[in-house]
Amino acid sequence: MSDEISRFGSVQLADLPEDLRERIGAIAEKSGFVPNVFLALGHRPDELRAFCDYHDALMERDSGLTKAERELVVVATSAANHCTYCIVAHGAILRVRAKDSQLADLVATNPWGAQLDERRRAIVDLALALAQDPALFGEQDLTAAREAGLSEDEIWDIGAITAFFAMSNRLAHLMALRPNEEFFLLGRVPKRR
């Protein structure tokens, strides 16, 4: 396996403009490593900055969706788009935020068949409807989400997160972005002896 994290190369944290070094450095300090997506997008600082700004606007704002539910949308969308990087990275974040070592794997491997409560099923189904064939997305998808109890703001958030990560998934495919090894172990239950 190649040591390259992206077919377009990567930068080091020290190579980034100061504002991005500080922003990504804070993430690295909290997680213990620098996620490869930042190093791969770092060769285009303006795009990396815009990527981070929109990510944070969607994933960090206060709304009806919990942080775990937002990550559930990302994992379902990334599964529909077969994006290894995002499935692995956001699967790890979902395991941590949901405090569930199985949920991310179940949704990543078969989001349509994963056993979910009614709210989570509605969230995943809405994300999948928009991610799979967006030209067919319509009122029937919105009606089902509303009938499951999702608010208009929650529906918007699910749609916006799905759309953002559809773009992110395609960038990861373009770059052949390799997940950090650390993501594979985050949030997993250690083996009992």
mmCIF file with all atom_site columns, C-alpha atoms in Angstrom:
data_model
loop_
_atom_site.group_PDB
_atom_site.id
_atom_site.type_symbol
_atom_site.label_atom_id
_atom_site.label_alt_id
_atom_site.label_comp_id
_atom_site.label_asym_id
_atom_site.label_entity_id
_atom_site.label_seq_id
_atom_site.pdbx_PDB_ins_code
_atom_site.Cartn_x
_atom_site.Cartn_y
_atom_site.Cartn_z
_atom_site.occupancy
_atom_site.B_iso_or_equiv
_atom_site.pdbx_formal_charge
_atom_site.auth_seq_id
_atom_site.auth_comp_id
_atom_site.auth_asym_id
_atom_site.auth_atom_id
_atom_site.pdbx_PDB_model_num
ATOM 1   C CA . MET A 1 1   ? 0.000   0.000   0.000  1.00 0.00 ? 1   MET A CA 1
ATOM 2   C CA . SER A 1 2   ? 1.269   3.465   -0.880 1.00 0.00 ? 2   SER A CA 1
ATOM 3   C CA . ASP A 1 3   ? 2.285   5.850   1.878  1.00 0.00 ? 3   ASP A CA 1
ATOM 4   C CA . GLU A 1 4   ? 0.620   8.719   0.020  1.00 0.00 ? 4   GLU A CA 1
ATOM 5   C CA . ILE A 1 5   ? -2.583  9.948   1.598  1.00 0.00 ? 5   ILE A CA 1
ATOM 6   C CA . SER A 1 6   ? -3.786  11.491  -1.667 1.00 0.00 ? 6   SER A CA 1
ATOM 7   C CA . ARG A 1 7   ? -2.988  11.006  -5.341 1.00 0.00 ? 7   ARG A CA 1
ATOM 8   C CA . PHE A 1 8   ? -2.533  14.793  -5.463 1.00 0.00 ? 8   PHE A CA 1
ATOM 9   C CA . GLY A 1 9   ? -0.013  14.843  -2.626 1.00 0.00 ? 9   GLY A CA 1
ATOM 10  C CA . SER A 1 10  ? -0.370  16.494  0.737  1.00 0.00 ? 10  SER A CA 1
ATOM 11  C CA . VAL A 1 11  ? 1.093   19.201  2.925  1.00 0.00 ? 11  VAL A CA 1
ATOM 12  C CA . GLN A 1 12  ? 2.299   19.239  6.493  1.00 0.00 ? 12  GLN A CA 1
ATOM 13  C CA . LEU A 1 13  ? 0.481   21.182  9.176  1.00 0.00 ? 13  LEU A CA 1
ATOM 14  C CA . ALA A 1 14  ? 3.414   23.624  9.327  1.00 0.00 ? 14  ALA A CA 1
ATOM 15  C CA . ASP A 1 15  ? 2.926   24.421  5.605  1.00 0.00 ? 15  ASP A CA 1
ATOM 16  C CA . LEU A 1 16  ? -0.578  25.835  6.103  1.00 0.00 ? 16  LEU A CA 1
ATOM 17  C CA . PRO A 1 17  ? -1.409  29.518  6.630  1.00 0.00 ? 17  PRO A CA 1
ATOM 18  C CA . GLU A 1 18  ? -1.486  30.509  10.285 1.00 0.00 ? 18  GLU A CA 1
ATOM 19  C CA . ASP A 1 19  ? -5.281  30.578  10.657 1.00 0.00 ? 19  ASP A CA 1
ATOM 20  C CA . LEU A 1 20  ? -5.573  27.040  9.262  1.00 0.00 ? 20  LEU A CA 1
ATOM 21  C CA . ARG A 1 21  ? -2.633  25.802  11.352 1.00 0.00 ? 21  ARG A CA 1
ATOM 22  C CA . GLU A 1 22  ? -4.404  27.045  14.477 1.00 0.00 ? 22  GLU A CA 1
ATOM 23  C CA . ARG A 1 23  ? -7.798  25.666  13.470 1.00 0.00 ? 23  ARG A CA 1
ATOM 24  C CA . ILE A 1 24  ? -6.521  22.235  12.447 1.00 0.00 ? 24  ILE A CA 1
ATOM 25  C CA . GLY A 1 25  ? -3.978  22.174  15.267 1.00 0.00 ? 25  GLY A CA 1
ATOM 26  C CA . ALA A 1 26  ? -6.874  22.449  17.741 1.00 0.00 ? 26  ALA A CA 1
ATOM 27  C CA . ILE A 1 27  ? -8.524  19.424  16.105 1.00 0.00 ? 27  ILE A CA 1
ATOM 28  C CA . ALA A 1 28  ? -5.233  17.501  16.202 1.00 0.00 ? 28  ALA A CA 1
ATOM 29  C CA . GLU A 1 29  ? -4.733  18.372  19.866 1.00 0.00 ? 29  GLU A CA 1
ATOM 30  C CA . LYS A 1 30  ? -8.198  17.057  20.746 1.00 0.00 ? 30  LYS A CA 1
ATOM 31  C CA . SER A 1 31  ? -7.996  13.882  18.625 1.00 0.00 ? 31  SER A CA 1
ATOM 32  C CA . GLY A 1 32  ? -4.283  13.147  18.929 1.00 0.00 ? 32  GLY A CA 1
ATOM 33  C CA . PHE A 1 33  ? -3.666  13.267  15.152 1.00 0.00 ? 33  PHE A CA 1
ATOM 34  C CA . VAL A 1 34  ? -4.253  15.413  12.061 1.00 0.00 ? 34  VAL A CA 1
ATOM 35  C CA . PRO A 1 35  ? -7.025  13.953  9.887  1.00 0.00 ? 35  PRO A CA 1
ATOM 36  C CA . ASN A 1 36  ? -5.665  13.304  6.400  1.00 0.00 ? 36  ASN A CA 1
ATOM 37  C CA . VAL A 1 37  ? -8.427  15.298  4.709  1.00 0.00 ? 37  VAL A CA 1
ATOM 38  C CA . PHE A 1 38  ? -6.883  18.537  5.989  1.00 0.00 ? 38  PHE A CA 1
ATOM 39  C CA . LEU A 1 39  ? -3.412  17.659  4.773  1.00 0.00 ? 39  LEU A CA 1
ATOM 40  C CA . ALA A 1 40  ? -4.754  16.565  1.390  1.00 0.00 ? 40  ALA A CA 1
ATOM 41  C CA . LEU A 1 41  ? -6.863  19.705  0.866  1.00 0.00 ? 41  LEU A CA 1
ATOM 42  C CA . GLY A 1 42  ? -4.124  21.910  2.301  1.00 0.00 ? 42  GLY A CA 1
ATOM 43  C CA . HIS A 1 43  ? -2.465  22.480  -1.056 1.00 0.00 ? 43  HIS A CA 1
ATOM 44  C CA . ARG A 1 44  ? -5.434  24.769  -1.776 1.00 0.00 ? 44  ARG A CA 1
ATOM 45  C CA . PRO A 1 45  ? -5.807  26.799  1.425  1.00 0.00 ? 45  PRO A CA 1
ATOM 46  C CA . ASP A 1 46  ? -8.766  28.893  0.254  1.00 0.00 ? 46  ASP A CA 1
ATOM 47  C CA . GLU A 1 47  ? -10.729 25.745  -0.598 1.00 0.00 ? 47  GLU A CA 1
ATOM 48  C CA . LEU A 1 48  ? -9.728  24.102  2.683  1.00 0.00 ? 48  LEU A CA 1
ATOM 49  C CA . ARG A 1 49  ? -10.879 27.188  4.603  1.00 0.00 ? 49  ARG A CA 1
ATOM 50  C CA . ALA A 1 50  ? -14.249 27.207  2.771  1.00 0.00 ? 50  ALA A CA 1
ATOM 51  C CA . PHE A 1 51  ? -14.598 23.445  3.332  1.00 0.00 ? 51  PHE A CA 1
ATOM 52  C CA . CYS A 1 52  ? -13.980 23.853  7.075  1.00 0.00 ? 52  CYS A CA 1
ATOM 53  C CA . ASP A 1 53  ? -16.315 26.850  7.343  1.00 0.00 ? 53  ASP A CA 1
ATOM 54  C CA . TYR A 1 54  ? -19.221 25.067  5.672  1.00 0.00 ? 54  TYR A CA 1
ATOM 55  C CA . HIS A 1 55  ? -18.537 21.851  7.577  1.00 0.00 ? 55  HIS A CA 1
ATOM 56  C CA . ASP A 1 56  ? -18.658 23.718  10.875 1.00 0.00 ? 56  ASP A CA 1
ATOM 57  C CA . ALA A 1 57  ? -21.781 25.679  9.883  1.00 0.00 ? 57  ALA A CA 1
ATOM 58  C CA . LEU A 1 58  ? -23.583 22.375  9.317  1.00 0.00 ? 58  LEU A CA 1
ATOM 59  C CA . MET A 1 59  ? -22.059 20.100  11.911 1.00 0.00 ? 59  MET A CA 1
ATOM 60  C CA . GLU A 1 60  ? -21.453 22.408  14.890 1.00 0.00 ? 60  GLU A CA 1
ATOM 61  C CA . ARG A 1 61  ? -24.546 24.632  14.982 1.00 0.00 ? 61  ARG A CA 1
ATOM 62  C CA . ASP A 1 62  ? -27.311 24.249  17.518 1.00 0.00 ? 62  ASP A CA 1
ATOM 63  C CA . SER A 1 63  ? -30.408 22.617  16.075 1.00 0.00 ? 63  SER A CA 1
ATOM 64  C CA . GLY A 1 64  ? -32.810 19.756  16.655 1.00 0.00 ? 64  GLY A CA 1
ATOM 65  C CA . LEU A 1 65  ? -30.337 17.146  15.415 1.00 0.00 ? 65  LEU A CA 1
ATOM 66  C CA . THR A 1 66  ? -27.822 15.831  17.900 1.00 0.00 ? 66  THR A CA 1
ATOM 67  C CA . LYS A 1 67  ? -24.163 15.642  16.898 1.00 0.00 ? 67  LYS A CA 1
ATOM 68  C CA . ALA A 1 68  ? -24.529 11.857  16.712 1.00 0.00 ? 68  ALA A CA 1
ATOM 69  C CA . GLU A 1 69  ? -27.536 12.202  14.382 1.00 0.00 ? 69  GLU A CA 1
ATOM 70  C CA . ARG A 1 70  ? -25.513 14.512  12.127 1.00 0.00 ? 70  ARG A CA 1
ATOM 71  C CA . GLU A 1 71  ? -22.757 11.902  11.943 1.00 0.00 ? 71  GLU A CA 1
ATOM 72  C CA . LEU A 1 72  ? -25.400 9.276   11.168 1.00 0.00 ? 72  LEU A CA 1
ATOM 73  C CA . VAL A 1 73  ? -26.353 11.339  8.095  1.00 0.00 ? 73  VAL A CA 1
ATOM 74  C CA . VAL A 1 74  ? -22.696 11.507  7.049  1.00 0.00 ? 74  VAL A CA 1
ATOM 75  C CA . VAL A 1 75  ? -22.165 7.755   7.395  1.00 0.00 ? 75  VAL A CA 1
ATOM 76  C CA . ALA A 1 76  ? -25.378 6.913   5.500  1.00 0.00 ? 76  ALA A CA 1
ATOM 77  C CA . THR A 1 77  ? -24.553 9.382   2.712  1.00 0.00 ? 77  THR A CA 1
ATOM 78  C CA . SER A 1 78  ? -20.966 8.168   2.477  1.00 0.00 ? 78  SER A CA 1
ATOM 79  C CA . ALA A 1 79  ? -22.135 4.547   2.383  1.00 0.00 ? 79  ALA A CA 1
ATOM 80  C CA . ALA A 1 80  ? -24.477 5.347   -0.516 1.00 0.00 ? 80  ALA A CA 1
ATOM 81  C CA . ASN A 1 81  ? -21.520 6.991   -2.287 1.00 0.00 ? 81  ASN A CA 1
ATOM 82  C CA . HIS A 1 82  ? -19.024 4.212   -1.383 1.00 0.00 ? 82  HIS A CA 1
ATOM 83  C CA . CYS A 1 83  ? -16.618 6.728   0.154  1.00 0.00 ? 83  CYS A CA 1
ATOM 84  C CA . THR A 1 84  ? -14.079 4.799   2.193  1.00 0.00 ? 84  THR A CA 1
ATOM 85  C CA . TYR A 1 85  ? -12.454 7.854   3.776  1.00 0.00 ? 85  TYR A CA 1
ATOM 86  C CA . CYS A 1 86  ? -15.706 9.360   5.050  1.00 0.00 ? 86  CYS A CA 1
ATOM 87  C CA . ILE A 1 87  ? -17.171 6.026   6.140  1.00 0.00 ? 87  ILE A CA 1
ATOM 88  C CA . VAL A 1 88  ? -14.070 5.265   8.201  1.00 0.00 ? 88  VAL A CA 1
ATOM 89  C CA . ALA A 1 89  ? -13.509 8.779   9.588  1.00 0.00 ? 89  ALA A CA 1
ATOM 90  C CA . HIS A 1 90  ? -17.119 9.659   10.338 1.00 0.00 ? 90  HIS A CA 1
ATOM 91  C CA . GLY A 1 91  ? -17.910 6.113   11.396 1.00 0.00 ? 91  GLY A CA 1
ATOM 92  C CA . ALA A 1 92  ? -15.323 6.632   14.138 1.00 0.00 ? 92  ALA A CA 1
ATOM 93  C CA . ILE A 1 93  ? -16.884 9.941   15.146 1.00 0.00 ? 93  ILE A CA 1
ATOM 94  C CA . LEU A 1 94  ? -20.355 8.346   15.144 1.00 0.00 ? 94  LEU A CA 1
ATOM 95  C CA . ARG A 1 95  ? -19.144 5.514   17.392 1.00 0.00 ? 95  ARG A CA 1
ATOM 96  C CA . VAL A 1 96  ? -17.804 8.073   19.862 1.00 0.00 ? 96  VAL A CA 1
ATOM 97  C CA . ARG A 1 97  ? -20.756 10.473  19.752 1.00 0.00 ? 97  ARG A CA 1
ATOM 98  C CA . ALA A 1 98  ? -23.445 7.770   19.853 1.00 0.00 ? 98  ALA A CA 1
ATOM 99  C CA . LYS A 1 99  ? -21.500 5.737   22.430 1.00 0.00 ? 99  LYS A CA 1
ATOM 100 C CA . ASP A 1 100 ? -22.305 2.717   20.267 1.00 0.00 ? 100 ASP A CA 1
ATOM 101 C CA . SER A 1 101 ? -19.573 0.536   18.802 1.00 0.00 ? 101 SER A CA 1
ATOM 102 C CA . GLN A 1 102 ? -21.888 -1.154  16.260 1.00 0.00 ? 102 GLN A CA 1
ATOM 103 C CA . LEU A 1 103 ? -24.167 1.551   14.823 1.00 0.00 ? 103 LEU A CA 1
ATOM 104 C CA . ALA A 1 104 ? -21.654 3.035   12.380 1.00 0.00 ? 104 ALA A CA 1
ATOM 105 C CA . ASP A 1 105 ? -20.649 -0.352  10.958 1.00 0.00 ? 105 ASP A CA 1
ATOM 106 C CA . LEU A 1 106 ? -24.262 -1.432  10.522 1.00 0.00 ? 106 LEU A CA 1
ATOM 107 C CA . VAL A 1 107 ? -25.213 1.774   8.719  1.00 0.00 ? 107 VAL A CA 1
ATOM 108 C CA . ALA A 1 108 ? -21.993 1.821   6.658  1.00 0.00 ? 108 ALA A CA 1
ATOM 109 C CA . THR A 1 109 ? -22.368 -1.726  5.400  1.00 0.00 ? 109 THR A CA 1
ATOM 110 C CA . ASN A 1 110 ? -26.121 -1.679  4.756  1.00 0.00 ? 110 ASN A CA 1
ATOM 111 C CA . PRO A 1 111 ? -27.872 1.591   5.610  1.00 0.00 ? 111 PRO A CA 1
ATOM 112 C CA . TRP A 1 112 ? -31.125 0.297   4.081  1.00 0.00 ? 112 TRP A CA 1
ATOM 113 C CA . GLY A 1 113 ? -31.221 -2.796  6.301  1.00 0.00 ? 113 GLY A CA 1
ATOM 114 C CA . ALA A 1 114 ? -29.747 -1.492  9.560  1.00 0.00 ? 114 ALA A CA 1
ATOM 115 C CA . GLN A 1 115 ? -32.135 -1.957  12.510 1.00 0.00 ? 115 GLN A CA 1
ATOM 116 C CA . LEU A 1 116 ? -32.822 1.598   13.723 1.00 0.00 ? 116 LEU A CA 1
ATOM 117 C CA . ASP A 1 117 ? -35.435 3.246   15.912 1.00 0.00 ? 117 ASP A CA 1
ATOM 118 C CA . GLU A 1 118 ? -38.116 5.262   14.082 1.00 0.00 ? 118 GLU A CA 1
ATOM 119 C CA . ARG A 1 119 ? -36.308 8.610   14.312 1.00 0.00 ? 119 ARG A CA 1
ATOM 120 C CA . ARG A 1 120 ? -32.949 7.266   13.144 1.00 0.00 ? 120 ARG A CA 1
ATOM 121 C CA . ARG A 1 121 ? -34.657 5.326   10.346 1.00 0.00 ? 121 ARG A CA 1
ATOM 122 C CA . ALA A 1 122 ? -36.349 8.519   9.142  1.00 0.00 ? 122 ALA A CA 1
ATOM 123 C CA . ILE A 1 123 ? -33.032 10.409  9.247  1.00 0.00 ? 123 ILE A CA 1
ATOM 124 C CA . VAL A 1 124 ? -31.178 7.699   7.312  1.00 0.00 ? 124 VAL A CA 1
ATOM 125 C CA . ASP A 1 125 ? -33.994 7.225   4.800  1.00 0.00 ? 125 ASP A CA 1
ATOM 126 C CA . LEU A 1 126 ? -34.142 10.943  4.035  1.00 0.00 ? 126 LEU A CA 1
ATOM 127 C CA . ALA A 1 127 ? -30.373 11.129  3.573  1.00 0.00 ? 127 ALA A CA 1
ATOM 128 C CA . LEU A 1 128 ? -30.396 8.059   1.328  1.00 0.00 ? 128 LEU A CA 1
ATOM 129 C CA . ALA A 1 129 ? -33.277 9.380   -0.789 1.00 0.00 ? 129 ALA A CA 1
ATOM 130 C CA . LEU A 1 130 ? -31.285 12.528  -1.546 1.00 0.00 ? 130 LEU A CA 1
ATOM 131 C CA . ALA A 1 131 ? -27.895 10.799  -1.868 1.00 0.00 ? 131 ALA A CA 1
ATOM 132 C CA . GLN A 1 132 ? -28.927 7.876   -4.085 1.00 0.00 ? 132 GLN A CA 1
ATOM 133 C CA . ASP A 1 133 ? -30.880 9.495   -6.884 1.00 0.00 ? 133 ASP A CA 1
ATOM 134 C CA . PRO A 1 134 ? -31.395 13.187  -6.207 1.00 0.00 ? 134 PRO A CA 1
ATOM 135 C CA . ALA A 1 135 ? -33.418 13.703  -9.391 1.00 0.00 ? 135 ALA A CA 1
ATOM 136 C CA . LEU A 1 136 ? -36.130 11.452  -7.925 1.00 0.00 ? 136 LEU A CA 1
ATOM 137 C CA . PHE A 1 137 ? -36.165 13.211  -4.543 1.00 0.00 ? 137 PHE A CA 1
ATOM 138 C CA . GLY A 1 138 ? -39.528 14.826  -3.907 1.00 0.00 ? 138 GLY A CA 1
ATOM 139 C CA . GLU A 1 139 ? -42.577 15.472  -1.784 1.00 0.00 ? 139 GLU A CA 1
ATOM 140 C CA . GLN A 1 140 ? -43.040 11.816  -0.873 1.00 0.00 ? 140 GLN A CA 1
ATOM 141 C CA . ASP A 1 141 ? -39.623 11.846  0.847  1.00 0.00 ? 141 ASP A CA 1
ATOM 142 C CA . LEU A 1 142 ? -40.449 15.036  2.733  1.00 0.00 ? 142 LEU A CA 1
ATOM 143 C CA . THR A 1 143 ? -43.880 13.711  3.737  1.00 0.00 ? 143 THR A CA 1
ATOM 144 C CA . ALA A 1 144 ? -42.355 10.527  5.151  1.00 0.00 ? 144 ALA A CA 1
ATOM 145 C CA . ALA A 1 145 ? -39.830 12.566  7.148  1.00 0.00 ? 145 ALA A CA 1
ATOM 146 C CA . ARG A 1 146 ? -42.532 14.851  8.529  1.00 0.00 ? 146 ARG A CA 1
ATOM 147 C CA . GLU A 1 147 ? -44.758 11.892  9.428  1.00 0.00 ? 147 GLU A CA 1
ATOM 148 C CA . ALA A 1 148 ? -41.826 10.407  11.373 1.00 0.00 ? 148 ALA A CA 1
ATOM 149 C CA . GLY A 1 149 ? -41.714 13.600  13.442 1.00 0.00 ? 149 GLY A CA 1
ATOM 150 C CA . LEU A 1 150 ? -38.793 15.456  11.866 1.00 0.00 ? 150 LEU A CA 1
ATOM 151 C CA . SER A 1 151 ? -39.140 19.240  11.924 1.00 0.00 ? 151 SER A CA 1
ATOM 152 C CA . GLU A 1 152 ? -38.612 21.484  8.897  1.00 0.00 ? 152 GLU A CA 1
ATOM 153 C CA . ASP A 1 153 ? -35.264 22.632  10.330 1.00 0.00 ? 153 ASP A CA 1
ATOM 154 C CA . GLU A 1 154 ? -34.164 19.040  10.935 1.00 0.00 ? 154 GLU A CA 1
ATOM 155 C CA . ILE A 1 155 ? -35.164 18.094  7.388  1.00 0.00 ? 155 ILE A CA 1
ATOM 156 C CA . TRP A 1 156 ? -33.158 21.024  6.033  1.00 0.00 ? 156 TRP A CA 1
ATOM 157 C CA . ASP A 1 157 ? -30.149 20.047  8.143  1.00 0.00 ? 157 ASP A CA 1
ATOM 158 C CA . ILE A 1 158 ? -30.294 16.441  6.933  1.00 0.00 ? 158 ILE A CA 1
ATOM 159 C CA . GLY A 1 159 ? -30.511 17.616  3.320  1.00 0.00 ? 159 GLY A CA 1
ATOM 160 C CA . ALA A 1 160 ? -27.713 20.161  3.665  1.00 0.00 ? 160 ALA A CA 1
ATOM 161 C CA . ILE A 1 161 ? -25.407 17.663  5.410  1.00 0.00 ? 161 ILE A CA 1
ATOM 162 C CA . THR A 1 162 ? -26.178 15.062  2.745  1.00 0.00 ? 162 THR A CA 1
ATOM 163 C CA . ALA A 1 163 ? -25.401 17.547  -0.025 1.00 0.00 ? 163 ALA A CA 1
ATOM 164 C CA . PHE A 1 164 ? -22.169 18.748  1.581  1.00 0.00 ? 164 PHE A CA 1
ATOM 165 C CA . PHE A 1 165 ? -20.914 15.227  2.135  1.00 0.00 ? 165 PHE A CA 1
ATOM 166 C CA . ALA A 1 166 ? -21.881 14.147  -1.382 1.00 0.00 ? 166 ALA A CA 1
ATOM 167 C CA . MET A 1 167 ? -19.377 16.815  -2.479 1.00 0.00 ? 167 MET A CA 1
ATOM 168 C CA . SER A 1 168 ? -16.880 15.695  0.146  1.00 0.00 ? 168 SER A CA 1
ATOM 169 C CA . ASN A 1 169 ? -17.275 12.051  -0.938 1.00 0.00 ? 169 ASN A CA 1
ATOM 170 C CA . ARG A 1 170 ? -16.523 12.996  -4.520 1.00 0.00 ? 170 ARG A CA 1
ATOM 171 C CA . LEU A 1 171 ? -13.430 14.948  -3.517 1.00 0.00 ? 171 LEU A CA 1
ATOM 172 C CA . ALA A 1 172 ? -12.231 11.954  -1.509 1.00 0.00 ? 172 ALA A CA 1
ATOM 173 C CA . HIS A 1 173 ? -12.758 9.714   -4.568 1.00 0.00 ? 173 HIS A CA 1
ATOM 174 C CA . LEU A 1 174 ? -10.886 12.203  -6.764 1.00 0.00 ? 174 LEU A CA 1
ATOM 175 C CA . MET A 1 175 ? -7.948  12.250  -4.364 1.00 0.00 ? 175 MET A CA 1
ATOM 176 C CA . ALA A 1 176 ? -8.045  8.514   -3.503 1.00 0.00 ? 176 ALA A CA 1
ATOM 177 C CA . LEU A 1 177 ? -7.934  9.845   0.066  1.00 0.00 ? 177 LEU A CA 1
ATOM 178 C CA . ARG A 1 178 ? -6.625  7.316   2.550  1.00 0.00 ? 178 ARG A CA 1
ATOM 179 C CA . PRO A 1 179 ? -8.129  7.235   6.066  1.00 0.00 ? 179 PRO A CA 1
ATOM 180 C CA . ASN A 1 180 ? -5.867  7.727   9.065  1.00 0.00 ? 180 ASN A CA 1
ATOM 181 C CA . GLU A 1 181 ? -5.116  4.463   10.847 1.00 0.00 ? 181 GLU A CA 1
ATOM 182 C CA . GLU A 1 182 ? -6.286  6.040   14.112 1.00 0.00 ? 182 GLU A CA 1
ATOM 183 C CA . PHE A 1 183 ? -9.862  6.280   12.836 1.00 0.00 ? 183 PHE A CA 1
ATOM 184 C CA . PHE A 1 184 ? -10.198 2.503   12.550 1.00 0.00 ? 184 PHE A CA 1
ATOM 185 C CA . LEU A 1 185 ? -9.902  2.014   16.316 1.00 0.00 ? 185 LEU A CA 1
ATOM 186 C CA . LEU A 1 186 ? -11.747 5.046   17.689 1.00 0.00 ? 186 LEU A CA 1
ATOM 187 C CA . GLY A 1 187 ? -14.855 4.205   19.681 1.00 0.00 ? 187 GLY A CA 1
ATOM 188 C CA . ARG A 1 188 ? -14.425 0.457   19.514 1.00 0.00 ? 188 ARG A CA 1
ATOM 189 C CA . VAL A 1 189 ? -14.940 -1.748  22.558 1.00 0.00 ? 189 VAL A CA 1
ATOM 190 C CA . PRO A 1 190 ? -11.675 -3.454  23.518 1.00 0.00 ? 190 PRO A CA 1
ATOM 191 C CA . LYS A 1 191 ? -11.623 -7.241  23.310 1.00 0.00 ? 191 LYS A CA 1
ATOM 192 C CA . ARG A 1 192 ? -12.320 -9.038  26.560 1.00 0.00 ? 192 ARG A CA 1
ATOM 193 C CA . ARG A 1 193 ? -9.825  -11.663 27.595 1.00 0.00 ? 193 ARG A CA 1
#
